[in-house]
Amino acid sequence: MSAILQNITVLGSTGSIGVSTLDVIRRHPDRYRAFALCAHSQVDKLFEQCLEFKPRFAVLRDAALAAQLADRCSFAGLDTEVRYGVASLVELSALPEVDAVMAAIVGAAGLEPTLAAARAGKKVMLANKEVLVMAGELFMHAVREHGATLLPVDSEHNAIFQSLPGDFSRGLVECGIQKILLTASGGPFRNTPMADLGNVTPDQACAHPNWVMGRKISVDSATMMNKGLEVIEARWLFDAPPEMIQVVVHPQSVIHSAVQYVDGSVLAQLGNPDMRTPIAYAMAWPERIAAGVEPLDLFKIAHLDFMAPDFERFRCLQLAYDVLREGGTAPAILNAANEIAVAAFLDGQLPFLGIASLNEAVLQSLPAGPEGSLADVLAADAEARQLARKMVQERRFA
Ligand code: NAD
Ligand code: MG
């Protein structure tokens, strides 16, 4: 039986998830077509992708970059139409020809196009966890209201999705579920003496022991903010109260997460740490397709370790639980502060331990309001960014 060809808009095609997504598409040209490729500013890389995948549309940040790409595409004889800006991302996530959207922009910039895909009832493959952190209630409401199909790409959430019963939307407790076990590698600094953490460099923070990822999420993994964002992501994806979400440090990253049931069963998903597995699962669900991933060799792995998270070392993880309990715009404020803090750290403007301090200070200074509308979320995001930038400029935590 031949599958129907699906048109996919890839938001963030030049990033780590975007490139892995295109690799899965490349392996299944009979099933998937890259309909629109969207990137921020990497003209060369996007042009290479256009040459290979011949998308109908390509999008860059601004008119000048788009003009460069358009020239190169027309010189190469491609029909790709080049666009720019957020309005184009929104439009190309919602066009009737689009079957599925891979949401793989990093950070808050992905919120509007991903929300547009949900509102257009698309199949949304969600890697961009910041969407749920900022606007979980709004986004899940859009998914339900417009009949979108939401498939988690984040490896942990994909593992949980694979370990849950198909009808989990009737309620986790009703399905006999006691706990979600969200695994975390603990990042590169799990055992680094606290006294040395003050001096770690961006390259050390980005050298993740198991996963190769974009720089922002790599720093988030080093602070464990990433796991905190994932706790919030799990709350919305699976309608799980924070008490039901247990973070388990598992340094080998073989078990990608698990679900504990009342009868004593724990169902987990295992595999090598390669994002093409959850990407392929989301793309083909409920079917399975080859993803080019090395089979897991349990004999080579030999043993697996587990430990409780250290909330004092990883203050960002505690902050995430705090904002989740507080609700409203508190998670959006934390997310915005963290994006500024991570950018400042990567830029040499803030020490590693300053990330958690800055996040905490911004949360303490700005009262959270109700999540309300997209405008409320974006206003909270903007205010938190402004304050965080000011604190960086004043070198409060330098
Ligand atoms: P990345 O930095 O490698 O790539 C980000 C992509 O987004 C690039 O294509 C970039 O051009 C684009 N982009 C950035 N800012 C943009 C903007 N303002 N407008 C339009 N496009 C923009 O990031 P990544 O590691 O691929 O992560 C992407 C998302 O997936 C993040 O939310 C991350 O948390 C999540 N995620 C990543 C991994 C992973 O293994 N890399 C795993 C799980 C979840
Ligand atoms: Mg993850």
mmCIF file of N, CA and C in Angstrom, residues 199-315:
data_model
loop_
_atom_site.group_PDB
_atom_site.id
_atom_site.type_symbol
_atom_site.label_atom_id
_atom_site.label_comp_id
_atom_site.label_asym_id
_atom_site.label_seq_id
_atom_site.Cartn_x
_atom_site.Cartn_y
_atom_site.Cartn_z
ATOM 1 N N ASN A 199 32.821 29.320 36.876
ATOM 2 C CA ASN A 199 33.747 29.663 35.785
ATOM 3 C C ASN A 199 33.534 28.870 34.510
ATOM 4 N N VAL A 200 32.471 28.097 34.409
ATOM 5 C CA VAL A 200 32.346 27.267 33.204
ATOM 6 C C VAL A 200 32.047 28.141 31.982
ATOM 7 N N THR A 201 32.550 27.709 30.826
ATOM 8 C CA THR A 201 32.415 28.500 29.599
ATOM 9 C C THR A 201 31.211 28.006 28.785
ATOM 10 N N PRO A 202 30.747 28.838 27.832
ATOM 11 C CA PRO A 202 29.652 28.387 26.959
ATOM 12 C C PRO A 202 29.976 27.078 26.245
ATOM 13 N N ASP A 203 31.200 26.906 25.776
ATOM 14 C CA ASP A 203 31.505 25.651 25.071
ATOM 15 C C ASP A 203 31.430 24.447 26.001
ATOM 16 N N GLN A 204 31.855 24.631 27.246
ATOM 17 C CA GLN A 204 31.727 23.516 28.212
ATOM 18 C C GLN A 204 30.247 23.223 28.470
ATOM 19 N N ALA A 205 29.450 24.272 28.587
ATOM 20 C CA ALA A 205 28.017 24.073 28.869
ATOM 21 C C ALA A 205 27.320 23.408 27.677
ATOM 22 N N CYS A 206 27.799 23.679 26.472
ATOM 23 C CA CYS A 206 27.135 23.124 25.278
ATOM 24 C C CYS A 206 27.623 21.715 24.932
ATOM 25 N N ALA A 207 28.626 21.227 25.658
ATOM 26 C CA ALA A 207 29.146 19.884 25.353
ATOM 27 C C ALA A 207 28.318 18.845 26.110
ATOM 28 N N HIS A 208 27.135 18.574 25.597
ATOM 29 C CA HIS A 208 26.243 17.627 26.279
ATOM 30 C C HIS A 208 26.804 16.218 26.186
ATOM 31 N N PRO A 209 26.744 15.441 27.294
ATOM 32 C CA PRO A 209 27.338 14.107 27.244
ATOM 33 C C PRO A 209 26.681 13.152 26.248
ATOM 34 N N ASN A 210 25.379 13.284 25.970
ATOM 35 C CA ASN A 210 24.703 12.282 25.125
ATOM 36 C C ASN A 210 24.079 12.828 23.849
ATOM 37 N N TRP A 211 23.641 14.085 23.859
ATOM 38 C CA TRP A 211 22.865 14.614 22.733
ATOM 39 C C TRP A 211 23.617 15.757 22.055
ATOM 40 N N VAL A 212 23.486 15.830 20.721
ATOM 41 C CA VAL A 212 23.999 17.000 19.997
ATOM 42 C C VAL A 212 22.791 17.861 19.670
ATOM 43 N N MET A 213 22.772 19.096 20.181
ATOM 44 C CA MET A 213 21.564 19.928 20.043
ATOM 45 C C MET A 213 21.973 21.371 19.780
ATOM 46 N N GLY A 214 20.979 22.231 19.530
ATOM 47 C CA GLY A 214 21.239 23.662 19.389
ATOM 48 C C GLY A 214 21.809 24.228 20.691
ATOM 49 N N ARG A 215 22.418 25.429 20.623
ATOM 50 C CA ARG A 215 23.124 25.949 21.796
ATOM 51 C C ARG A 215 22.188 26.357 22.931
ATOM 52 N N LYS A 216 21.007 26.865 22.586
ATOM 53 C CA LYS A 216 20.121 27.313 23.673
ATOM 54 C C LYS A 216 19.673 26.125 24.518
ATOM 55 N N ILE A 217 19.183 25.083 23.870
ATOM 56 C CA ILE A 217 18.711 23.918 24.635
ATOM 57 C C ILE A 217 19.894 23.222 25.325
ATOM 58 N N SER A 218 21.088 23.327 24.759
ATOM 59 C CA SER A 218 22.243 22.701 25.412
ATOM 60 C C SER A 218 22.552 23.406 26.734
ATOM 61 N N VAL A 219 22.484 24.740 26.732
ATOM 62 C CA VAL A 219 22.702 25.468 27.995
ATOM 63 C C VAL A 219 21.564 25.141 28.965
ATOM 64 N N ASP A 220 20.340 25.089 28.452
ATOM 65 C CA ASP A 220 19.201 24.726 29.309
ATOM 66 C C ASP A 220 19.389 23.337 29.923
ATOM 67 N N SER A 221 20.032 22.440 29.208
ATOM 68 C CA SER A 221 20.275 21.104 29.769
ATOM 69 C C SER A 221 21.322 21.188 30.870
ATOM 70 N N ALA A 222 22.305 22.065 30.695
ATOM 71 C CA ALA A 222 23.353 22.208 31.701
ATOM 72 C C ALA A 222 22.820 22.822 33.001
ATOM 73 N N THR A 223 21.812 23.722 32.891
ATOM 74 C CA THR A 223 21.212 24.302 34.112
ATOM 75 C C THR A 223 20.048 23.455 34.612
ATOM 76 N N MET A 224 19.642 22.485 33.819
ATOM 77 C CA MET A 224 18.412 21.701 34.011
ATOM 78 C C MET A 224 17.136 22.539 33.861
ATOM 79 N N MET A 225 17.293 23.778 33.361
ATOM 80 C CA MET A 225 16.089 24.537 32.991
ATOM 81 C C MET A 225 15.309 23.750 31.947
ATOM 82 N N ASN A 226 16.049 23.061 31.064
ATOM 83 C CA ASN A 226 15.377 22.266 30.032
ATOM 84 C C ASN A 226 14.409 21.274 30.675
ATOM 85 N N LYS A 227 14.848 20.616 31.739
ATOM 86 C CA LYS A 227 13.949 19.637 32.375
ATOM 87 C C LYS A 227 12.775 20.358 33.018
ATOM 88 N N GLY A 228 13.045 21.542 33.560
ATOM 89 C CA GLY A 228 11.961 22.339 34.138
ATOM 90 C C GLY A 228 10.935 22.706 33.066
ATOM 91 N N LEU A 229 11.421 23.153 31.910
ATOM 92 C CA LEU A 229 10.495 23.491 30.812
ATOM 93 C C LEU A 229 9.729 22.240 30.398
ATOM 94 N N GLU A 230 10.402 21.091 30.460
ATOM 95 C CA GLU A 230 9.738 19.834 30.069
ATOM 96 C C GLU A 230 8.682 19.388 31.081
ATOM 97 N N VAL A 231 8.885 19.725 32.354
ATOM 98 C CA VAL A 231 7.853 19.419 33.354
ATOM 99 C C VAL A 231 6.586 20.204 32.982
ATOM 100 N N ILE A 232 6.782 21.476 32.627
ATOM 101 C CA ILE A 232 5.625 22.316 32.252
ATOM 102 C C ILE A 232 4.998 21.788 30.951
ATOM 103 N N GLU A 233 5.859 21.387 30.027
ATOM 104 C CA GLU A 233 5.385 20.817 28.754
ATOM 105 C C GLU A 233 4.520 19.575 29.021
ATOM 106 N N ALA A 234 4.987 18.714 29.927
ATOM 107 C CA ALA A 234 4.250 17.477 30.251
ATOM 108 C C ALA A 234 2.914 17.799 30.912
ATOM 109 N N ARG A 235 2.907 18.837 31.739
ATOM 110 C CA ARG A 235 1.663 19.216 32.419
ATOM 111 C C ARG A 235 0.564 19.482 31.380
ATOM 112 N N TRP A 236 0.936 20.194 30.303
ATOM 113 C CA TRP A 236 -0.073 20.563 29.306
ATOM 114 C C TRP A 236 -0.362 19.437 28.325
ATOM 115 N N LEU A 237 0.677 18.755 27.864
ATOM 116 C CA LEU A 237 0.456 17.703 26.867
ATOM 117 C C LEU A 237 -0.421 16.587 27.407
ATOM 118 N N PHE A 238 -0.195 16.237 28.696
ATOM 119 C CA PHE A 238 -0.857 15.051 29.238
ATOM 120 C C PHE A 238 -1.861 15.401 30.336
ATOM 121 N N ASP A 239 -2.109 16.688 30.530
ATOM 122 C CA ASP A 239 -3.000 17.168 31.577
ATOM 123 C C ASP A 239 -2.631 16.527 32.926
ATOM 124 N N ALA A 240 -1.359 16.631 33.266
ATOM 125 C CA ALA A 240 -0.819 16.005 34.481
ATOM 126 C C ALA A 240 -0.509 17.061 35.533
ATOM 127 N N PRO A 241 -1.046 16.916 36.749
ATOM 128 C CA PRO A 241 -0.683 17.882 37.792
ATOM 129 C C PRO A 241 0.802 17.730 38.155
ATOM 130 N N PRO A 242 1.438 18.816 38.634
ATOM 131 C CA PRO A 242 2.884 18.758 38.909
ATOM 132 C C PRO A 242 3.270 17.612 39.844
ATOM 133 N N GLU A 243 2.400 17.256 40.812
ATOM 134 C CA GLU A 243 2.748 16.176 41.756
ATOM 135 C C GLU A 243 2.883 14.833 41.049
ATOM 136 N N MET A 244 2.289 14.727 39.870
ATOM 137 C CA MET A 244 2.356 13.442 39.158
ATOM 138 C C MET A 244 3.592 13.338 38.268
ATOM 139 N N ILE A 245 4.361 14.430 38.180
ATOM 140 C CA ILE A 245 5.520 14.428 37.272
ATOM 141 C C ILE A 245 6.805 14.343 38.092
ATOM 142 N N GLN A 246 7.460 13.203 38.016
ATOM 143 C CA GLN A 246 8.680 12.950 38.787
ATOM 144 C C GLN A 246 9.894 12.992 37.849
ATOM 145 N N VAL A 247 10.819 13.894 38.142
ATOM 146 C CA VAL A 247 12.054 13.917 37.350
ATOM 147 C C VAL A 247 13.007 12.862 37.897
ATOM 148 N N VAL A 248 13.557 12.063 36.996
ATOM 149 C CA VAL A 248 14.490 10.993 37.371
ATOM 150 C C VAL A 248 15.798 11.219 36.614
ATOM 151 N N VAL A 249 16.886 11.433 37.330
ATOM 152 C CA VAL A 249 18.170 11.610 36.639
ATOM 153 C C VAL A 249 18.676 10.238 36.204
ATOM 154 N N HIS A 250 18.971 10.153 34.907
ATOM 155 C CA HIS A 250 19.363 8.884 34.299
ATOM 156 C C HIS A 250 20.466 9.230 33.288
ATOM 157 N N PRO A 251 21.726 9.177 33.744
ATOM 158 C CA PRO A 251 22.820 9.754 32.951
ATOM 159 C C PRO A 251 23.007 9.137 31.566
ATOM 160 N N GLN A 252 22.603 7.907 31.349
ATOM 161 C CA GLN A 252 22.885 7.271 30.039
ATOM 162 C C GLN A 252 21.939 7.709 28.927
ATOM 163 N N SER A 253 20.820 8.339 29.259
ATOM 164 C CA SER A 253 19.809 8.743 28.246
ATOM 165 C C SER A 253 19.426 7.584 27.324
ATOM 166 N N VAL A 254 19.118 6.454 27.908
ATOM 167 C CA VAL A 254 18.655 5.291 27.125
ATOM 168 C C VAL A 254 17.145 5.140 27.293
ATOM 169 N N ILE A 255 16.711 5.261 28.573
ATOM 170 C CA ILE A 255 15.259 5.304 28.819
ATOM 171 C C ILE A 255 14.847 6.755 28.607
ATOM 172 N N HIS A 256 13.973 7.016 27.646
ATOM 173 C CA HIS A 256 13.658 8.409 27.313
ATOM 174 C C HIS A 256 12.539 8.980 28.154
ATOM 175 N N SER A 257 11.878 8.155 28.921
ATOM 176 C CA SER A 257 10.893 8.481 29.959
ATOM 177 C C SER A 257 9.989 7.274 30.122
ATOM 178 N N ALA A 258 9.132 7.315 31.179
ATOM 179 C CA ALA A 258 8.314 6.140 31.492
ATOM 180 C C ALA A 258 7.019 6.571 32.157
ATOM 181 N N VAL A 259 6.083 5.626 32.202
ATOM 182 C CA VAL A 259 4.797 5.865 32.855
ATOM 183 C C VAL A 259 4.559 4.738 33.856
ATOM 184 N N GLN A 260 4.236 5.128 35.093
ATOM 185 C CA GLN A 260 4.004 4.148 36.167
ATOM 186 C C GLN A 260 2.499 3.970 36.377
ATOM 187 N N TYR A 261 2.057 2.722 36.363
ATOM 188 C CA TYR A 261 0.624 2.403 36.478
ATOM 189 C C TYR A 261 0.294 1.833 37.860
ATOM 190 N N VAL A 262 -0.997 1.872 38.229
ATOM 191 C CA VAL A 262 -1.435 1.410 39.559
ATOM 192 C C VAL A 262 -1.181 -0.071 39.810
ATOM 193 N N ASP A 263 -1.091 -0.860 38.767
ATOM 194 C CA ASP A 263 -0.896 -2.303 38.982
ATOM 195 C C ASP A 263 0.577 -2.661 39.182
ATOM 196 N N GLY A 264 1.434 -1.649 39.242
ATOM 197 C CA GLY A 264 2.859 -1.916 39.444
ATOM 198 C C GLY A 264 3.666 -1.934 38.163
ATOM 199 N N SER A 265 2.990 -1.852 37.014
ATOM 200 C CA SER A 265 3.726 -1.822 35.739
ATOM 201 C C SER A 265 4.371 -0.454 35.521
ATOM 202 N N VAL A 266 5.542 -0.482 34.946
ATOM 203 C CA VAL A 266 6.152 0.756 34.443
ATOM 204 C C VAL A 266 6.445 0.525 32.970
ATOM 205 N N LEU A 267 5.830 1.341 32.099
ATOM 206 C CA LEU A 267 6.090 1.224 30.664
ATOM 207 C C LEU A 267 7.031 2.346 30.253
ATOM 208 N N ALA A 268 8.061 1.967 29.509
ATOM 209 C CA ALA A 268 9.061 2.964 29.127
ATOM 210 C C ALA A 268 9.360 2.832 27.644
ATOM 211 N N GLN A 269 9.970 3.851 27.085
ATOM 212 C CA GLN A 269 10.476 3.756 25.712
ATOM 213 C C GLN A 269 11.989 3.925 25.791
ATOM 214 N N LEU A 270 12.718 3.024 25.143
ATOM 215 C CA LEU A 270 14.175 3.045 25.155
ATOM 216 C C LEU A 270 14.684 3.233 23.736
ATOM 217 N N GLY A 271 15.897 3.700 23.631
ATOM 218 C CA GLY A 271 16.515 3.824 22.310
ATOM 219 C C GLY A 271 17.799 4.607 22.422
ATOM 220 N N ASN A 272 18.581 4.592 21.350
ATOM 221 C CA ASN A 272 19.771 5.439 21.331
ATOM 222 C C ASN A 272 19.338 6.895 21.313
ATOM 223 N N PRO A 273 20.166 7.776 21.896
ATOM 224 C CA PRO A 273 19.794 9.194 21.877
ATOM 225 C C PRO A 273 19.970 9.795 20.481
ATOM 226 N N ASP A 274 18.925 9.719 19.683
ATOM 227 C CA ASP A 274 18.948 10.245 18.324
ATOM 228 C C ASP A 274 17.545 10.781 18.052
ATOM 229 N N MET A 275 17.438 12.087 17.808
ATOM 230 C CA MET A 275 16.121 12.712 17.679
ATOM 231 C C MET A 275 15.340 12.222 16.464
ATOM 232 N N ARG A 276 16.009 11.522 15.550
ATOM 233 C CA ARG A 276 15.253 11.028 14.402
ATOM 234 C C ARG A 276 14.215 9.991 14.815
ATOM 235 N N THR A 277 14.412 9.325 15.975
ATOM 236 C CA THR A 277 13.388 8.363 16.430
ATOM 237 C C THR A 277 12.076 9.083 16.768
ATOM 238 N N PRO A 278 12.085 10.048 17.702
ATOM 239 C CA PRO A 278 10.793 10.719 17.973
ATOM 240 C C PRO A 278 10.261 11.503 16.775
ATOM 241 N N ILE A 279 11.148 12.040 15.946
ATOM 242 C CA ILE A 279 10.683 12.787 14.761
ATOM 243 C C ILE A 279 9.944 11.831 13.815
ATOM 244 N N ALA A 280 10.543 10.674 13.546
ATOM 245 C CA ALA A 280 9.911 9.708 12.637
ATOM 246 C C ALA A 280 8.608 9.182 13.236
ATOM 247 N N TYR A 281 8.612 8.997 14.552
ATOM 248 C CA TYR A 281 7.386 8.509 15.208
ATOM 249 C C TYR A 281 6.251 9.525 15.023
ATOM 250 N N ALA A 282 6.587 10.809 15.246
ATOM 251 C CA ALA A 282 5.564 11.855 15.097
ATOM 252 C C ALA A 282 5.114 11.959 13.635
ATOM 253 N N MET A 283 6.061 11.835 12.717
ATOM 254 C CA MET A 283 5.702 11.980 11.304
ATOM 255 C C MET A 283 4.791 10.860 10.828
ATOM 256 N N ALA A 284 5.071 9.634 11.249
ATOM 257 C CA ALA A 284 4.343 8.483 10.700
ATOM 258 C C ALA A 284 3.182 8.019 11.572
ATOM 259 N N TRP A 285 3.102 8.508 12.818
ATOM 260 C CA TRP A 285 2.084 8.041 13.750
ATOM 261 C C TRP A 285 0.714 7.886 13.084
ATOM 262 N N PRO A 286 0.006 6.807 13.292
ATOM 263 C CA PRO A 286 0.289 5.700 14.216
ATOM 264 C C PRO A 286 1.135 4.582 13.594
ATOM 265 N N GLU A 287 1.683 4.842 12.429
ATOM 266 C CA GLU A 287 2.555 3.818 11.828
ATOM 267 C C GLU A 287 3.992 4.028 12.293
ATOM 268 N N ARG A 288 4.889 3.151 11.847
ATOM 269 C CA ARG A 288 6.320 3.288 12.170
ATOM 270 C C ARG A 288 7.102 3.253 10.866
ATOM 271 N N ILE A 289 8.104 4.090 10.782
ATOM 272 C CA ILE A 289 8.954 4.110 9.590
ATOM 273 C C ILE A 289 10.418 4.099 10.007
ATOM 274 N N ALA A 290 11.288 3.694 9.108
ATOM 275 C CA ALA A 290 12.730 3.694 9.392
ATOM 276 C C ALA A 290 13.208 5.139 9.560
ATOM 277 N N ALA A 291 14.154 5.316 10.501
ATOM 278 C CA ALA A 291 14.627 6.672 10.793
ATOM 279 C C ALA A 291 16.140 6.799 10.639
ATOM 280 N N GLY A 292 16.802 5.704 10.270
ATOM 281 C CA GLY A 292 18.261 5.766 10.126
ATOM 282 C C GLY A 292 18.988 5.686 11.455
ATOM 283 N N VAL A 293 18.282 5.274 12.519
ATOM 284 C CA VAL A 293 18.884 5.253 13.865
ATOM 285 C C VAL A 293 19.512 3.886 14.130
ATOM 286 N N GLU A 294 20.704 3.912 14.710
ATOM 287 C CA GLU A 294 21.404 2.675 15.133
ATOM 288 C C GLU A 294 20.524 1.884 16.088
ATOM 289 N N PRO A 295 20.398 0.573 15.917
ATOM 290 C CA PRO A 295 19.619 -0.198 16.899
ATOM 291 C C PRO A 295 20.286 -0.139 18.269
ATOM 292 N N LEU A 296 19.468 -0.202 19.301
ATOM 293 C CA LEU A 296 19.999 -0.150 20.667
ATOM 294 C C LEU A 296 20.686 -1.479 20.994
ATOM 295 N N ASP A 297 21.904 -1.399 21.487
ATOM 296 C CA ASP A 297 22.631 -2.615 21.858
ATOM 297 C C ASP A 297 22.696 -2.698 23.392
ATOM 298 N N LEU A 298 21.784 -3.481 23.969
ATOM 299 C CA LEU A 298 21.699 -3.538 25.439
ATOM 300 C C LEU A 298 22.960 -4.141 26.051
ATOM 301 N N PHE A 299 23.612 -5.032 25.328
ATOM 302 C CA PHE A 299 24.841 -5.641 25.880
ATOM 303 C C PHE A 299 25.955 -4.600 25.988
ATOM 304 N N LYS A 300 25.979 -3.714 25.012
ATOM 305 C CA LYS A 300 26.996 -2.658 25.043
ATOM 306 C C LYS A 300 26.708 -1.680 26.192
ATOM 307 N N ILE A 301 25.438 -1.414 26.416
ATOM 308 C CA ILE A 301 25.067 -0.464 27.480
ATOM 309 C C ILE A 301 25.323 -1.077 28.858
ATOM 310 N N ALA A 302 25.000 -2.349 29.008
ATOM 311 C CA ALA A 302 25.296 -3.156 30.204
ATOM 312 C C ALA A 302 24.584 -2.709 31.479
ATOM 313 N N HIS A 303 24.615 -1.435 31.839
ATOM 314 C CA HIS A 303 23.844 -1.052 33.027
ATOM 315 C C HIS A 303 23.279 0.367 32.890
ATOM 316 N N LEU A 304 22.216 0.594 33.669
ATOM 317 C CA LEU A 304 21.548 1.896 33.648
ATOM 318 C C LEU A 304 21.509 2.435 35.071
ATOM 319 N N ASP A 305 21.723 3.731 35.236
ATOM 320 C CA ASP A 305 21.714 4.342 36.578
ATOM 321 C C ASP A 305 20.560 5.331 36.712
ATOM 322 N N PHE A 306 20.104 5.481 37.935
ATOM 323 C CA PHE A 306 19.007 6.418 38.233
ATOM 324 C C PHE A 306 19.277 7.116 39.552
ATOM 325 N N MET A 307 18.978 8.404 39.619
ATOM 326 C CA MET A 307 19.088 9.117 40.895
ATOM 327 C C MET A 307 18.100 10.277 40.952
ATOM 328 N N ALA A 308 17.879 10.761 42.173
ATOM 329 C CA ALA A 308 16.939 11.886 42.349
ATOM 330 C C ALA A 308 17.624 13.179 41.916
ATOM 331 N N PRO A 309 16.862 14.151 41.405
ATOM 332 C CA PRO A 309 17.485 15.423 41.013
ATOM 333 C C PRO A 309 17.908 16.254 42.233
ATOM 334 N N ASP A 310 18.956 17.035 42.054
ATOM 335 C CA ASP A 310 19.455 17.895 43.124
ATOM 336 C C ASP A 310 18.910 19.315 42.882
ATOM 337 N N PHE A 311 17.859 19.657 43.614
ATOM 338 C CA PHE A 311 17.184 20.945 43.379
ATOM 339 C C PHE A 311 18.023 22.137 43.840
ATOM 340 N N GLU A 312 19.005 21.894 44.708
ATOM 341 C CA GLU A 312 19.841 23.018 45.146
ATOM 342 C C GLU A 312 20.892 23.355 44.111
ATOM 343 N N ARG A 313 21.439 22.328 43.503
ATOM 344 C CA ARG A 313 22.417 22.558 42.437
ATOM 345 C C ARG A 313 21.718 23.131 41.200
ATOM 346 N N PHE A 314 20.547 22.578 40.893
ATOM 347 C CA PHE A 314 19.820 22.972 39.684
ATOM 348 C C PHE A 314 18.601 23.819 40.070
ATOM 349 N N ARG A 315 18.892 25.089 40.411
ATOM 350 C CA ARG A 315 17.811 25.953 40.925
ATOM 351 C C ARG A 315 16.745 26.216 39.860
#
